[in-house]
Short mmCIF file of C-alpha atoms in Angstrom, two decimals:
data_model
loop_
_atom_site.label_atom_id
_atom_site.label_comp_id
_atom_site.label_asym_id
_atom_site.label_seq_id
_atom_site.Cartn_x
_atom_site.Cartn_y
_atom_site.Cartn_z
CA MET A 6 -18.06 -28.93 -14.06
CA PHE A 7 -15.32 -26.61 -15.19
CA ASP A 8 -16.61 -26.18 -18.77
CA PHE A 9 -16.74 -22.44 -18.28
CA LEU A 10 -12.93 -22.39 -18.32
CA GLN A 11 -12.93 -23.43 -21.96
CA GLY A 12 -12.28 -20.66 -24.41
CA TYR A 13 -10.49 -18.53 -21.82
CA ASP A 14 -6.75 -18.36 -21.31
CA VAL A 15 -6.78 -18.44 -17.51
CA LEU A 16 -3.19 -19.62 -17.22
CA GLY A 17 -2.06 -16.95 -19.67
CA ALA A 18 -3.76 -14.28 -17.56
CA PHE A 19 -2.03 -15.52 -14.42
CA TRP A 20 1.26 -15.66 -16.31
CA MET A 21 0.74 -11.98 -17.09
CA THR A 22 0.19 -11.36 -13.37
CA VAL A 23 3.43 -13.20 -12.60
CA LYS A 24 5.36 -11.22 -15.23
CA LEU A 25 3.98 -7.92 -13.90
CA THR A 26 4.89 -8.96 -10.36
CA ALA A 27 8.41 -10.11 -11.17
CA LEU A 28 9.40 -7.07 -13.23
CA SER A 29 7.82 -4.59 -10.83
CA ALA A 30 9.41 -6.32 -7.84
CA LEU A 31 12.85 -6.06 -9.43
CA GLY A 32 12.30 -2.44 -10.41
CA SER A 33 10.96 -1.35 -7.04
CA LEU A 34 13.78 -3.16 -5.22
CA VAL A 35 16.39 -1.23 -7.21
CA TRP A 36 14.62 2.15 -7.06
CA GLY A 37 13.62 1.59 -3.43
CA THR A 38 17.21 0.82 -2.43
CA LEU A 39 18.40 4.02 -4.14
CA LEU A 40 15.68 5.99 -2.33
CA ALA A 41 16.65 4.41 1.00
CA ALA A 42 20.29 5.30 0.37
CA MET A 43 19.19 8.88 -0.29
CA ARG A 44 17.08 8.97 2.86
CA VAL A 45 20.02 7.98 5.08
CA SER A 46 22.69 9.94 3.19
CA PRO A 47 24.60 12.81 4.83
CA VAL A 48 23.36 15.28 2.21
CA PRO A 49 20.25 17.04 3.58
CA LEU A 50 18.86 17.76 0.12
CA MET A 51 18.88 14.09 -0.84
CA ARG A 52 17.24 13.21 2.46
CA GLY A 53 14.59 15.84 1.73
CA PHE A 54 13.98 14.45 -1.75
CA GLY A 55 13.68 10.90 -0.41
CA THR A 56 11.23 11.95 2.28
CA ALA A 57 9.15 13.97 -0.17
CA TYR A 58 9.06 11.10 -2.67
CA VAL A 59 7.95 8.58 -0.06
CA ASN A 60 5.26 10.84 1.38
CA ILE A 61 3.90 11.74 -2.03
CA PHE A 62 3.84 8.31 -3.62
CA ARG A 63 2.70 6.45 -0.52
CA ASN A 64 -0.37 8.66 -0.21
CA ILE A 65 -1.55 8.63 -3.82
CA PRO A 66 -3.77 5.64 -4.60
CA LEU A 67 -2.02 3.20 -6.92
CA THR A 68 -5.10 3.31 -9.14
CA VAL A 69 -4.61 7.05 -9.69
CA LEU A 70 -0.95 6.48 -10.59
CA ILE A 71 -1.66 3.70 -13.05
CA VAL A 72 -4.60 5.43 -14.72
CA PHE A 73 -2.37 8.52 -14.98
CA THR A 74 0.38 6.60 -16.78
CA SER A 75 -2.15 5.69 -19.45
CA LEU A 76 -4.30 8.84 -19.75
CA GLY A 77 -1.53 11.30 -18.90
CA LEU A 78 1.88 9.98 -19.84
CA ALA A 79 0.84 7.95 -22.88
CA ASP A 80 -2.12 9.89 -24.31
CA ILE A 81 -1.09 13.48 -23.60
CA PHE A 82 2.71 13.34 -23.44
CA GLY A 83 3.03 10.61 -26.07
CA MET A 84 5.23 8.41 -23.90
CA THR A 85 5.22 5.07 -25.69
CA MET A 86 7.85 3.39 -23.45
CA GLY A 87 9.57 2.20 -26.63
CA ALA A 88 6.76 -0.23 -27.31
CA SER A 89 5.59 -1.09 -30.79
CA ASP A 90 2.05 -2.12 -30.00
CA PHE A 91 -0.63 -1.07 -27.59
CA LYS A 92 -0.53 -4.19 -25.43
CA ILE A 93 3.20 -3.97 -24.70
CA GLN A 94 2.84 -0.27 -24.00
CA GLY A 95 0.07 -0.92 -21.45
CA PHE A 96 2.21 -3.57 -19.78
CA ARG A 97 5.24 -1.28 -19.50
CA LEU A 98 3.17 1.64 -18.26
CA ALA A 99 1.66 -0.61 -15.59
CA VAL A 100 5.13 -1.71 -14.49
CA LEU A 101 6.20 1.94 -14.33
CA GLY A 102 3.24 2.81 -12.09
CA LEU A 103 3.74 -0.24 -9.88
CA VAL A 104 7.46 0.51 -9.45
CA ALA A 105 6.89 4.19 -8.66
CA TYR A 106 4.38 3.21 -5.95
CA HIS A 107 6.01 0.20 -4.33
CA ALA A 108 9.53 1.67 -4.30
CA ALA A 109 8.28 4.02 -1.56
CA PHE A 110 7.31 1.01 0.58
CA VAL A 111 10.55 -0.85 -0.18
CA CYS A 112 12.44 2.30 0.82
CA GLU A 113 10.62 2.52 4.15
CA ALA A 114 11.16 -1.18 4.88
CA LEU A 115 14.88 -0.88 4.13
CA ARG A 116 15.22 2.25 6.20
CA SER A 117 13.74 0.46 9.19
CA GLY A 118 16.23 -2.34 8.51
CA ILE A 119 19.11 0.11 8.49
CA ASN A 120 17.90 1.38 11.85
CA THR A 121 18.18 -2.12 13.34
CA VAL A 122 21.92 -2.19 12.65
CA PRO A 123 23.68 -1.17 15.89
CA VAL A 124 25.57 2.12 15.74
CA GLY A 125 28.69 0.27 16.95
CA GLN A 126 28.85 -1.64 13.64
CA ALA A 127 29.06 1.56 11.64
CA GLU A 128 31.48 3.09 14.09
CA ALA A 129 33.69 0.05 13.68
CA ALA A 130 33.40 0.36 9.90
CA ARG A 131 34.52 3.98 10.06
CA ALA A 132 37.28 3.08 12.49
CA ILE A 133 38.87 0.72 9.96
CA GLY A 134 38.72 3.52 7.40
CA LEU A 135 35.65 2.72 5.30
CA ASN A 136 33.84 5.71 3.83
CA PHE A 137 30.07 6.25 3.64
CA SER A 138 29.37 4.21 0.53
CA GLN A 139 31.74 1.44 1.58
CA SER A 140 30.25 1.06 5.04
CA LEU A 141 26.74 1.19 3.54
CA ARG A 142 27.58 -1.45 0.94
CA LEU A 143 29.77 -3.79 2.97
CA VAL A 144 28.57 -3.51 6.53
CA VAL A 145 25.16 -1.93 6.94
CA LEU A 146 23.07 -2.94 3.91
CA PRO A 147 23.83 -6.69 4.04
CA GLN A 148 22.65 -6.80 7.64
CA ALA A 149 19.72 -4.51 6.88
CA TYR A 150 18.51 -6.70 4.02
CA ARG A 151 18.55 -9.76 6.23
CA ALA A 152 16.54 -7.96 8.88
CA VAL A 153 13.83 -6.82 6.46
CA ILE A 154 13.13 -9.99 4.49
CA GLY A 155 9.83 -10.25 6.38
CA PRO A 156 8.64 -6.71 5.63
CA LEU A 157 9.90 -6.99 2.05
CA ALA A 158 7.94 -10.22 1.67
CA ASN A 159 4.86 -8.28 2.76
CA VAL A 160 5.56 -5.64 0.11
CA LEU A 161 6.02 -8.39 -2.50
CA ILE A 162 2.71 -10.02 -1.56
CA ALA A 163 0.94 -6.66 -1.62
CA LEU A 164 2.57 -6.03 -5.01
CA THR A 165 1.28 -9.36 -6.33
CA LYS A 166 -2.24 -8.42 -5.30
CA ASN A 167 -1.84 -4.85 -6.54
CA THR A 168 -0.94 -5.96 -10.07
CA THR A 169 -4.71 -6.43 -10.51
CA VAL A 170 -4.97 -2.64 -10.73
CA ALA A 171 -3.28 -2.89 -14.15
CA ALA A 172 -6.68 -4.09 -15.38
CA ALA A 173 -7.77 -0.45 -15.13
CA ILE A 174 -5.62 0.35 -18.18
CA GLY A 175 -6.54 -2.82 -20.04
CA VAL A 176 -3.60 -5.09 -19.24
CA ALA A 177 -4.93 -8.62 -19.72
CA GLU A 178 -3.97 -10.04 -16.32
CA ALA A 179 -6.02 -12.18 -13.95
CA SER A 180 -8.57 -9.66 -12.68
CA TYR A 181 -9.17 -8.34 -16.21
CA LEU A 182 -10.00 -11.84 -17.41
CA MET A 183 -12.17 -12.47 -14.35
CA LYS A 184 -14.19 -9.33 -15.13
CA THR A 185 -14.75 -10.52 -18.69
CA MET A 186 -15.59 -14.04 -17.60
CA ILE A 187 -18.11 -13.22 -14.90
CA GLU A 188 -19.86 -10.87 -17.29
CA ASN A 189 -20.16 -13.56 -19.96
CA GLU A 190 -20.61 -16.78 -18.04
CA ALA A 191 -23.29 -17.88 -15.63
CA GLN A 192 -21.13 -19.46 -12.92
CA THR A 193 -20.15 -16.31 -11.04
CA LEU A 194 -19.30 -18.18 -7.87
CA ALA A 195 -17.15 -20.84 -9.52
CA ILE A 196 -15.22 -18.28 -11.57
CA GLY A 197 -14.63 -16.18 -8.47
CA ALA A 198 -13.38 -19.26 -6.65
CA VAL A 199 -10.95 -20.18 -9.45
CA PHE A 200 -9.36 -16.73 -9.47
CA ALA A 201 -9.33 -16.45 -5.69
CA LEU A 202 -7.59 -19.81 -5.53
CA GLY A 203 -5.09 -18.62 -8.15
CA PHE A 204 -4.07 -15.72 -5.95
CA VAL A 205 -3.88 -17.87 -2.84
CA VAL A 206 -1.58 -20.23 -4.76
CA LEU A 207 0.56 -17.29 -5.91
CA THR A 208 0.91 -15.52 -2.57
CA LEU A 209 0.83 -18.26 0.06
CA PRO A 210 4.06 -20.16 -0.86
CA VAL A 211 5.95 -16.88 -1.35
CA GLY A 212 4.86 -15.66 2.07
CA LEU A 213 5.68 -18.94 3.80
CA PHE A 214 9.06 -19.31 2.08
CA LEU A 215 10.19 -15.73 2.66
CA GLY A 216 8.89 -15.79 6.23
CA TRP A 217 10.94 -18.93 6.90
CA LEU A 218 13.96 -17.43 5.13
CA GLY A 219 13.61 -14.18 7.07
CA LYS A 220 13.65 -16.01 10.40
CA ARG A 221 16.60 -18.13 9.31
CA LEU A 222 18.73 -15.30 8.00
CA ALA A 223 17.92 -12.67 10.62
CA VAL A 224 21.07 -11.56 12.42
CA LYS A 225 20.63 -12.74 16.00
CA ARG A 226 21.47 -9.98 18.43
CA MET B 9 24.76 14.68 15.06
CA SER B 10 25.71 11.13 14.43
CA SER B 11 23.65 8.41 12.79
CA VAL B 12 24.35 4.80 12.04
CA LEU B 13 26.08 5.70 8.83
CA TYR B 14 28.02 8.91 9.26
CA ASP B 15 29.63 11.03 11.91
CA ALA B 16 29.46 14.77 12.43
CA PRO B 17 31.13 16.02 9.22
CA GLY B 18 34.63 17.42 9.29
CA PRO B 19 35.96 20.01 6.80
CA ARG B 20 36.52 17.49 4.00
CA ALA B 21 33.19 15.79 4.48
CA ARG B 22 31.46 19.16 4.55
CA ARG B 23 33.10 20.14 1.27
CA ARG B 24 32.05 16.83 -0.28
CA ASN B 25 28.51 17.27 0.96
CA VAL B 26 28.34 20.72 -0.64
CA ILE B 27 29.53 19.29 -3.97
CA LEU B 28 27.04 16.43 -3.76
CA SER B 29 24.26 18.88 -2.93
CA VAL B 30 25.13 21.06 -5.92
CA VAL B 31 25.18 18.06 -8.28
CA PHE B 32 21.91 16.80 -6.86
CA VAL B 33 20.24 20.18 -7.18
CA ALA B 34 21.46 20.43 -10.77
CA LEU B 35 20.00 17.01 -11.59
CA LEU B 36 16.75 17.83 -9.85
CA ALA B 37 16.51 21.16 -11.64
CA LEU B 38 17.16 19.41 -14.94
CA LEU B 39 14.34 16.96 -14.22
CA LEU B 40 11.93 19.73 -13.21
CA TRP B 41 12.88 21.78 -16.26
CA TRP B 42 12.30 18.76 -18.47
CA ILE B 43 8.86 18.17 -16.94
CA TRP B 44 8.03 21.86 -17.23
CA SER B 45 9.11 22.16 -20.86
CA THR B 46 7.35 18.94 -21.86
CA MET B 47 4.16 20.22 -20.27
CA ASN B 48 4.66 23.54 -22.01
CA ASP B 49 5.22 21.86 -25.39
CA LYS B 50 2.01 19.91 -25.02
CA GLY B 51 0.17 23.06 -24.00
CA GLN B 52 -0.64 21.74 -20.54
CA LEU B 53 0.35 24.94 -18.74
CA LYS B 54 -2.25 27.14 -20.41
CA TRP B 55 -4.24 29.03 -17.81
CA ALA B 56 -7.50 27.91 -19.41
CA LEU B 57 -6.83 24.35 -18.21
CA TRP B 58 -6.15 25.40 -14.63
CA GLN B 59 -8.64 28.23 -14.37
CA PRO B 60 -11.64 25.90 -13.68
CA PHE B 61 -10.14 25.02 -10.29
CA THR B 62 -10.38 28.63 -9.19
CA THR B 63 -14.12 28.63 -9.83
CA SER B 64 -16.55 27.12 -7.37
CA ALA B 65 -18.39 25.18 -10.10
CA ALA B 66 -15.60 22.64 -10.59
CA TRP B 67 -15.47 21.99 -6.88
CA THR B 68 -19.17 21.87 -6.07
CA THR B 69 -20.15 19.89 -9.20
CA TYR B 70 -17.29 17.39 -9.39
CA LEU B 71 -14.54 17.35 -6.82
CA LEU B 72 -16.41 17.80 -3.54
CA PRO B 73 -19.15 15.24 -4.34
CA GLY B 74 -16.36 12.89 -5.44
CA LEU B 75 -14.47 13.45 -2.23
CA GLY B 76 -17.74 12.98 -0.34
CA ASN B 77 -18.28 9.60 -2.00
CA THR B 78 -14.70 8.57 -1.24
CA LEU B 79 -15.13 9.45 2.41
CA LYS B 80 -18.58 7.87 2.56
CA ALA B 81 -17.35 4.55 1.20
CA ALA B 82 -14.28 4.62 3.44
CA ALA B 83 -16.31 5.46 6.56
CA LEU B 84 -18.95 2.81 5.84
CA ALA B 85 -16.29 0.19 5.20
CA MET B 86 -14.49 1.08 8.42
CA VAL B 87 -17.62 1.06 10.56
CA ILE B 88 -18.71 -2.35 9.26
CA ALA B 89 -15.23 -3.89 9.12
CA LEU B 90 -14.22 -3.02 12.68
CA PRO B 91 -16.78 -5.12 14.61
CA LEU B 92 -16.44 -7.89 12.03
CA GLY B 93 -12.66 -7.78 12.38
CA ALA B 94 -12.90 -7.81 16.18
CA PHE B 95 -15.21 -10.82 15.96
CA PHE B 96 -12.88 -12.81 13.71
CA GLY B 97 -9.80 -11.71 15.62
CA ILE B 98 -11.26 -13.01 18.88
CA ALA B 99 -12.62 -16.13 17.21
CA ARG B 100 -9.11 -16.89 15.97
CA MET B 101 -7.88 -17.00 19.55
CA SER B 102 -10.67 -19.24 20.78
CA ASP B 103 -9.87 -22.31 22.86
CA HIS B 104 -12.21 -24.35 20.70
CA ARG B 105 -10.69 -25.80 17.60
CA TRP B 106 -13.95 -25.72 15.64
CA VAL B 107 -14.14 -21.94 16.13
CA ARG B 108 -10.46 -21.15 15.77
CA VAL B 109 -9.77 -23.03 12.54
CA PRO B 110 -12.68 -21.76 10.38
CA ALA B 111 -12.03 -18.20 11.57
CA GLY B 112 -8.37 -18.58 10.64
CA VAL B 113 -9.25 -19.93 7.21
CA VAL B 114 -11.65 -17.06 6.52
CA VAL B 115 -9.14 -14.42 7.63
CA GLU B 116 -6.23 -15.88 5.65
CA PHE B 117 -8.41 -16.40 2.58
CA PHE B 118 -9.69 -12.84 2.34
CA ARG B 119 -6.26 -11.40 3.07
CA ALA B 120 -4.75 -13.34 0.19
CA ILE B 121 -7.21 -12.06 -2.42
CA PRO B 122 -6.86 -8.70 -4.18
CA VAL B 123 -9.52 -6.16 -3.18
CA LEU B 124 -10.30 -5.53 -6.82
CA LEU B 125 -11.30 -9.16 -7.32
CA LEU B 126 -13.62 -8.94 -4.32
CA MET B 127 -15.18 -5.73 -5.65
CA LEU B 128 -15.71 -7.10 -9.16
CA PHE B 129 -17.19 -10.25 -7.76
CA ALA B 130 -19.50 -8.38 -5.37
CA ASN B 131 -20.66 -6.12 -8.18
CA GLU B 132 -21.57 -9.05 -10.42
CA PHE B 133 -23.16 -10.87 -7.51
CA TYR B 134 -25.42 -7.91 -6.77
CA VAL B 135 -26.40 -7.67 -10.43
CA ARG B 136 -27.50 -11.30 -10.55
CA SER B 137 -28.81 -12.13 -7.14
CA THR B 138 -30.18 -8.96 -5.62
CA GLY B 139 -32.47 -6.11 -6.53
CA ILE B 140 -30.08 -3.34 -5.55
CA ALA B 141 -30.70 -0.32 -7.77
CA SER B 142 -27.99 0.21 -10.35
CA ASP B 143 -27.13 3.73 -9.17
CA VAL B 144 -26.11 2.62 -5.68
CA ARG B 145 -24.72 -0.76 -6.73
CA PRO B 146 -21.13 0.45 -7.25
CA LEU B 147 -21.11 1.87 -3.71
CA TYR B 148 -22.39 -1.43 -2.33
CA ALA B 149 -19.82 -3.40 -4.32
CA VAL B 150 -16.94 -1.13 -3.26
CA VAL B 151 -17.95 -1.25 0.40
CA THR B 152 -18.41 -5.03 0.28
CA GLY B 153 -14.94 -5.54 -1.19
CA LEU B 154 -13.36 -3.15 1.29
CA VAL B 155 -15.17 -4.72 4.26
CA LEU B 156 -14.21 -8.31 3.40
CA TYR B 157 -10.57 -7.42 2.93
CA ASN B 158 -10.14 -4.93 5.74
CA ALA B 159 -12.12 -6.95 8.28
CA SER B 160 -9.58 -9.73 7.85
CA VAL B 161 -6.66 -7.29 8.13
CA LEU B 162 -8.27 -5.74 11.22
CA ALA B 163 -8.82 -9.20 12.66
CA GLU B 164 -5.06 -9.66 12.65
CA VAL B 165 -4.62 -6.19 14.18
CA VAL B 166 -7.07 -7.07 16.96
CA ARG B 167 -5.31 -10.36 17.60
CA ALA B 168 -1.91 -8.67 17.70
CA GLY B 169 -3.34 -5.99 20.00
CA ILE B 170 -4.66 -8.54 22.49
CA LEU B 171 -1.49 -10.63 22.33
CA ALA B 172 0.59 -7.49 22.93
CA LEU B 173 -1.02 -6.97 26.34
CA PRO B 174 0.98 -8.20 29.32
CA LYS B 175 0.01 -11.71 30.39
CA GLY B 176 -0.57 -10.50 33.93
CA GLN B 177 -3.76 -8.78 32.79
CA THR B 178 -5.42 -12.11 31.98
CA GLU B 179 -3.99 -13.82 35.05
CA ALA B 180 -5.23 -11.07 37.35
CA ALA B 181 -8.68 -11.21 35.74
CA TYR B 182 -8.87 -14.98 36.29
CA ALA B 183 -7.57 -14.54 39.82
CA ILE B 184 -10.44 -12.26 40.81
CA GLY B 185 -12.81 -14.84 39.39
CA LEU B 186 -13.82 -13.44 36.01
CA ARG B 187 -14.84 -15.88 33.34
CA LYS B 188 -13.17 -16.07 29.91
CA GLY B 189 -15.80 -13.94 28.17
CA GLN B 190 -15.77 -11.38 30.96
CA THR B 191 -11.98 -11.16 30.82
CA MET B 192 -12.09 -10.57 27.09
CA SER B 193 -14.87 -8.00 27.05
CA GLY B 194 -14.08 -6.23 30.31
CA ILE B 195 -10.29 -6.32 30.56
CA LEU B 196 -8.55 -7.22 27.33
CA LEU B 197 -10.65 -5.69 24.56
CA PRO B 198 -10.86 -2.12 25.97
CA GLN B 199 -7.10 -2.03 26.41
CA ALA B 200 -6.47 -3.66 23.04
CA VAL B 201 -8.60 -1.00 21.33
CA THR B 202 -6.38 1.72 22.80
CA VAL B 203 -3.29 -0.20 21.77
CA MET B 204 -4.66 -0.63 18.24
CA LEU B 205 -5.96 2.89 17.66
CA PRO B 206 -2.94 4.10 15.65
CA ALA B 207 -2.98 0.96 13.51
CA ILE B 208 -6.72 1.39 12.93
CA VAL B 209 -6.34 5.02 11.86
CA SER B 210 -3.57 4.14 9.44
CA GLN B 211 -5.70 1.34 8.03
CA LEU B 212 -8.09 4.12 7.04
CA VAL B 213 -5.43 5.40 4.64
CA VAL B 214 -5.42 2.02 2.91
CA ILE B 215 -9.22 2.07 2.69
CA VAL B 216 -9.30 5.62 1.29
CA LYS B 217 -6.76 4.65 -1.36
CA ASP B 218 -8.65 1.50 -2.30
CA THR B 219 -11.91 3.36 -2.95
CA ALA B 220 -10.20 4.69 -6.09
CA LEU B 221 -10.50 1.16 -7.53
CA GLY B 222 -14.25 1.64 -7.60
CA GLY B 223 -13.82 4.82 -9.63
CA ALA B 224 -11.59 3.13 -12.18
CA MET B 225 -13.33 -0.23 -12.54
CA LEU B 226 -16.93 0.02 -11.31
CA ALA B 227 -18.06 3.52 -12.34
CA PHE B 228 -18.32 4.54 -8.70
CA PRO B 229 -18.27 8.36 -8.74
CA GLU B 230 -15.58 8.85 -6.10
CA LEU B 231 -12.72 11.32 -6.45
CA LEU B 232 -10.95 9.52 -9.31
CA GLY B 233 -14.24 8.78 -11.04
CA SER B 234 -15.45 12.38 -10.79
CA ARG B 235 -12.07 13.48 -12.11
CA SER B 236 -12.83 11.86 -15.45
CA THR B 237 -16.21 13.63 -15.75
CA LEU B 238 -14.48 16.86 -14.86
CA ALA B 239 -11.73 16.30 -17.42
CA ALA B 240 -14.32 15.40 -20.05
CA ASN B 241 -16.01 18.70 -19.38
CA TYR B 242 -13.00 21.03 -19.24
CA ALA B 243 -10.52 18.97 -21.33
CA ASN B 244 -7.83 19.28 -18.66
CA VAL B 245 -6.61 15.73 -18.05
CA ILE B 246 -3.20 16.54 -16.56
CA ALA B 247 -4.44 19.41 -14.41
CA SER B 248 -7.32 17.33 -13.05
CA PHE B 249 -4.97 14.45 -12.19
CA ILE B 250 -2.63 16.77 -10.35
CA VAL B 251 -5.43 18.39 -8.34
CA VAL B 252 -6.96 15.00 -7.44
CA ALA B 253 -3.55 13.60 -6.47
CA VAL B 254 -2.92 16.61 -4.22
CA ILE B 255 -6.29 16.11 -2.49
CA PHE B 256 -5.50 12.43 -1.88
CA ILE B 257 -2.00 13.27 -0.59
CA LEU B 258 -3.29 15.93 1.82
CA LEU B 259 -6.10 13.70 3.10
CA ASN B 260 -3.92 10.64 3.62
CA PHE B 261 -1.00 12.63 5.00
CA ALA B 262 -3.34 14.14 7.57
CA LEU B 263 -4.54 10.65 8.56
CA THR B 264 -0.97 9.30 8.80
CA SER B 265 0.15 12.26 10.90
CA PHE B 266 -2.86 11.85 13.17
CA ALA B 267 -2.05 8.16 13.61
CA SER B 268 1.55 8.80 14.60
CA TRP B 269 0.54 11.66 16.90
CA LEU B 270 -1.93 9.29 18.56
CA GLU B 271 0.77 6.66 18.90
CA ARG B 272 3.22 9.04 20.57
CA ARG B 273 0.50 10.25 22.91
CA LEU B 274 -0.52 6.72 23.88
CA ARG B 275 3.08 5.76 24.50
CA ARG B 276 3.50 8.72 26.84
CA SER B 277 0.27 8.26 28.75
CA LYS B 278 0.75 6.94 32.27
CA ARG B 279 -2.36 4.81 32.36
CA SER B 280 -1.47 2.62 29.43
CA THR B 281 0.60 -0.53 29.70
CA GLY B 282 3.18 0.97 27.40
CA VAL B 283 2.48 -1.26 24.42
CA VAL B 284 1.23 0.40 21.27
CA LEU B 285 0.78 -1.17 17.86
CA ALA B 286 2.72 1.09 15.55
CA ALA B 287 0.69 3.01 13.03
CA ASP B 288 3.24 2.51 10.31
CA GLU B 289 4.46 -0.92 9.47
CA GLU B 290 7.93 0.44 8.88
CA GLU B 291 8.26 1.70 12.43
CA VAL B 292 7.91 -1.79 13.78
CA ASN B 293 11.20 -3.42 14.52
CA PRO B 294 11.27 -6.16 11.90
CA ALA B 295 13.32 -8.41 14.14
CA GLN B 296 10.55 -8.42 16.74
CA THR B 297 7.66 -8.90 14.39
CA GLY B 298 9.32 -11.71 12.47
CA GLY B 299 6.83 -14.14 13.92
CA THR B 300 3.81 -12.52 12.33
CA TYR B 301 5.08 -12.84 8.77
CA GLY B 302 4.83 -15.81 6.53
CA THR B 303 1.15 -16.47 7.03
CA GLY B 304 0.69 -15.84 3.37
CA ALA B 305 -0.70 -12.44 2.71
CA GLY B 306 0.45 -9.77 5.03
CA GLY B 307 0.81 -6.13 4.31
CA SER B 308 -1.96 -3.82 3.41
CA ILE B 309 -0.61 -1.11 1.22
#
């Protein structure tokens, strides 16, 4: 019944999706945290930069960003991302685009988390002599992270689904393989079902686990 | 002014802020200079590449039809997805298990699948099983993908909107003798639509952004797709990307601003019950919405 799977590396394609997701998630968490720190910092210019970044990158379609990394950054500006061959370059460019886009959403989620921390906590932190970066690092961010596990899980799930856009620049992940397969094979419906199921399997446990974790770790107030 | 993180600055803090600002400006200037000089080196700043955008030909031949297609697909998807979403949202709250469970499965399934997969699948399906002409097929495929995905997202919005209404509304409706269907259609749904309006408008941003997938993968001549024909004609890849990105930013920023304006207005209005579904996910207090996460695939960004 599943003969059509033969000759195609379905697991390999999903492994590519997982790799894209993991690297981009890490990158956007780091860059998004930095952006969030900028957006709440006492320096107006940094706040302005953070706001501008979020508004710009949230409103550009991810597809435009990713196609731009390939046609613009790589082809015109010769940015090879330190890659030796074309496949690795495509992968790294896709990660770059995914990070640039999702960091804006991570930043917004974190900022809303920072807003849930009561002002009294920060006042207490200042009262015992902590400065801005200390109170952010030791008092506010740990509580903020625990409050936004749910929203961050949503960003992660959206990121998992959005990695399919990397197919637009030829990265051989799940949707790229599905496109090839449904063009070549007769069982459109079965192929669609296999890939749909793959994504359900990828996103459902993550959502359930992080949702459970978020409820467990949330600071009860 | 005082925020969670810092107090009104004193003399030392003010001095430090000035130093930080100067360093930040220097870094930013360095970055901008680097971008500028790289573009200059690659000859991307030549007026010949930007000049087409000052002529009407580039706009009337490429960009405006592209924008028109983007808006057409987004509008079609929204108009079809809304009633479908309302239907599934209500079905999910049904008292009958045999209605509730299948509706839940459908909603969760289509929310868990990437839109691109749905579009590719729809495109291939139309090729094989229907006689849709090949020039409108990409539009059909894009709208199908968008409808399936966004209807399930909107179903959750509708459900959240109805659940956000005070319980007294339902109780009062039953008390004056309305039946379940009458309560839903006459009392709950009209109020829920008001509550949901900001969320619905901001969902439009997601739909507008997702149409670009059709341009990249299905040869649908929307804004991103028409950009490539334009760039092929004038050989101005970078310039065309920047112009298209600016159009998308302006369009989506306008929609987002409209959604948050609508939300503020609804919150103020005396006739409403005071509940409004936030337009932006990030404005929702995560502690309160904790219950809605973990169903698998949330988020629509």
